[in-house]
mmCIF file of C-alpha atoms in Angstrom:
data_model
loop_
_atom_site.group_PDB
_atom_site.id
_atom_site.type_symbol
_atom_site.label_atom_id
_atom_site.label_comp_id
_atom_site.label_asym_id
_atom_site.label_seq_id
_atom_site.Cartn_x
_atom_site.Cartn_y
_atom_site.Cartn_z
ATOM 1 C CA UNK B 227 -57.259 38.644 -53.216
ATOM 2 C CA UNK B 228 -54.480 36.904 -54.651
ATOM 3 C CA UNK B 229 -50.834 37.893 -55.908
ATOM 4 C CA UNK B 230 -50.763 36.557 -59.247
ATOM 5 C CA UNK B 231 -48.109 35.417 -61.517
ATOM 6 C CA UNK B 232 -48.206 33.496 -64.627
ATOM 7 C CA UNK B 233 -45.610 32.197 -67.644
ATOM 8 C CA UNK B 234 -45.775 33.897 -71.110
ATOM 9 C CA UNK B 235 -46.863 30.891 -72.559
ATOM 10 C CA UNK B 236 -49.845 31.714 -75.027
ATOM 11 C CA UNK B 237 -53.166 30.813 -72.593
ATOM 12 C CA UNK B 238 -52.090 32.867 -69.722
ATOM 13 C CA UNK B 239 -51.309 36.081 -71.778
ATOM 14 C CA UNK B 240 -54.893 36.226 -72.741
ATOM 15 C CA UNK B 241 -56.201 35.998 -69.304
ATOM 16 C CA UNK B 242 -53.426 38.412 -67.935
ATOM 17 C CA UNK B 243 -53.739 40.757 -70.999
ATOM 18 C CA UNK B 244 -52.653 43.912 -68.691
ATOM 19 C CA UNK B 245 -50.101 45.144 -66.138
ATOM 20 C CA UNK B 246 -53.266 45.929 -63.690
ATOM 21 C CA UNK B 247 -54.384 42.476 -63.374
ATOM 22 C CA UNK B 248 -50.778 40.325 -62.439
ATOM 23 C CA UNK B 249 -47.530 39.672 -63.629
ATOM 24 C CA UNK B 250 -46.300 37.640 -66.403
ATOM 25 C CA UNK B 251 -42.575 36.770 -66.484
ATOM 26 C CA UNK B 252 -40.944 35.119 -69.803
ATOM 27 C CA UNK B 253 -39.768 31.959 -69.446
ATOM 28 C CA UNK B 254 -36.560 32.767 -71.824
ATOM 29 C CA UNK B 255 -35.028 34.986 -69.063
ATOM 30 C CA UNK B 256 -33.672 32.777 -66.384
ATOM 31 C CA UNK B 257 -34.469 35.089 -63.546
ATOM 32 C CA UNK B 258 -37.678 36.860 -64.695
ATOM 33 C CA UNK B 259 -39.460 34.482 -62.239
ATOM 34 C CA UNK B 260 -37.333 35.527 -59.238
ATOM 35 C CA UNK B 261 -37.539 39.478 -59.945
ATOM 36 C CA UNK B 262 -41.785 39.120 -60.369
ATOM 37 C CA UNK B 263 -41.524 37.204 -56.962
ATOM 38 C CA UNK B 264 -39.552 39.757 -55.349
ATOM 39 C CA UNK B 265 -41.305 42.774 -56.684
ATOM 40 C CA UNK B 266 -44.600 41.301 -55.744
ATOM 41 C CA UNK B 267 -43.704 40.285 -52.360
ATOM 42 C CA UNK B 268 -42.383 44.024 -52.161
ATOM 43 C CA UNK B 269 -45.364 45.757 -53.531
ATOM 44 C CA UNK B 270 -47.290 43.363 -51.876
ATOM 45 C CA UNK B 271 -50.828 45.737 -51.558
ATOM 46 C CA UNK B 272 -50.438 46.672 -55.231
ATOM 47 C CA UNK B 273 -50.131 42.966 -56.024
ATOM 48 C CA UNK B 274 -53.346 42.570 -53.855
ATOM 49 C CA UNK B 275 -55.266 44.937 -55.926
ATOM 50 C CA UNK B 276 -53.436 43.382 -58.954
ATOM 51 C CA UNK B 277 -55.133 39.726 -57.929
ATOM 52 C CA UNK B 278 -58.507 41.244 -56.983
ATOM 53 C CA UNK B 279 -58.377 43.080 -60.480
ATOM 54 C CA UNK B 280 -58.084 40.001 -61.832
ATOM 55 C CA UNK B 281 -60.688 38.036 -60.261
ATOM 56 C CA UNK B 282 -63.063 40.324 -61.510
ATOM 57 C CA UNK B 283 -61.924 40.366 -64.776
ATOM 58 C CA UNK B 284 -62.117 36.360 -65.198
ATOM 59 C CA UNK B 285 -66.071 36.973 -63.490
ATOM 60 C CA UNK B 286 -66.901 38.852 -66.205
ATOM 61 C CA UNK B 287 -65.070 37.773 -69.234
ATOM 62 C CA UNK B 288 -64.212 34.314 -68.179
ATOM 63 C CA UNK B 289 -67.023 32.942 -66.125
ATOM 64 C CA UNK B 290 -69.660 30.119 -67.070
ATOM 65 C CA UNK B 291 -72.343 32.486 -67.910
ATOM 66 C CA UNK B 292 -69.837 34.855 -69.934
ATOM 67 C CA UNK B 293 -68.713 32.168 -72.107
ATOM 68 C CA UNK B 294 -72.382 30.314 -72.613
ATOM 69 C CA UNK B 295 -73.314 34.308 -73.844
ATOM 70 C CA UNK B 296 -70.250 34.700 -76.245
ATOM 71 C CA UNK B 297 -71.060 31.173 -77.445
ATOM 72 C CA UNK B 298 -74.545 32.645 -77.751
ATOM 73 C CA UNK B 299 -74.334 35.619 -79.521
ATOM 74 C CA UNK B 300 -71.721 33.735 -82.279
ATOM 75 C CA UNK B 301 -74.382 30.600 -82.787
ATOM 76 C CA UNK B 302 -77.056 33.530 -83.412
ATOM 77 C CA UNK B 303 -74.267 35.490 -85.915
ATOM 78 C CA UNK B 304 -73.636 32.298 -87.722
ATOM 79 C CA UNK B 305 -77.220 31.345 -87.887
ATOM 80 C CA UNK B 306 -77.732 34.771 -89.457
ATOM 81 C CA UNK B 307 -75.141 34.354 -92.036
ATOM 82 C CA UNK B 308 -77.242 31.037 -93.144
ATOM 83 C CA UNK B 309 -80.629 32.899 -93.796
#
């Protein structure tokens, strides 16, 4: 159980898609990166919960098996469309 916080860019906003799972500060505003530090180190449990939230998250949507069975189920859609 991590604190987690990530950039705005576009990779990260898919995995942190949610306020329950981490922070995401926008790297326009020159101290959004300071004020997600500070709140997290001051919320630090909910920022705990936040990271562990997260970790399960990336198990189950993000994982090795999770993306060989979304890989899976689209080569089996596409196949479909074929017949």
């Amino acid at each position: 159980r991590k604190p987690v916080i990530v950039s705005n860019i576009k990779g990260s906003k898919i995995v942190i898609n949610s306020d329950d799972v981490g922070y995401v500060f926008d790297l326009n505003k020159e101290n959004d990166l300071y004020h997600k530090m500070k709140y997290s180190l001051i919320h630090y449990e909910e920022s705990l919960i936040k990271g562990e939230n997260l970790r399960i998250r990336i198990e189950k949507n993000f994982s090795l098996f999770a993306m060989i069975h979304k890989f899976e189920k689209l080569y089996v859609k596409k196949l479909k469309n074929y017949e």
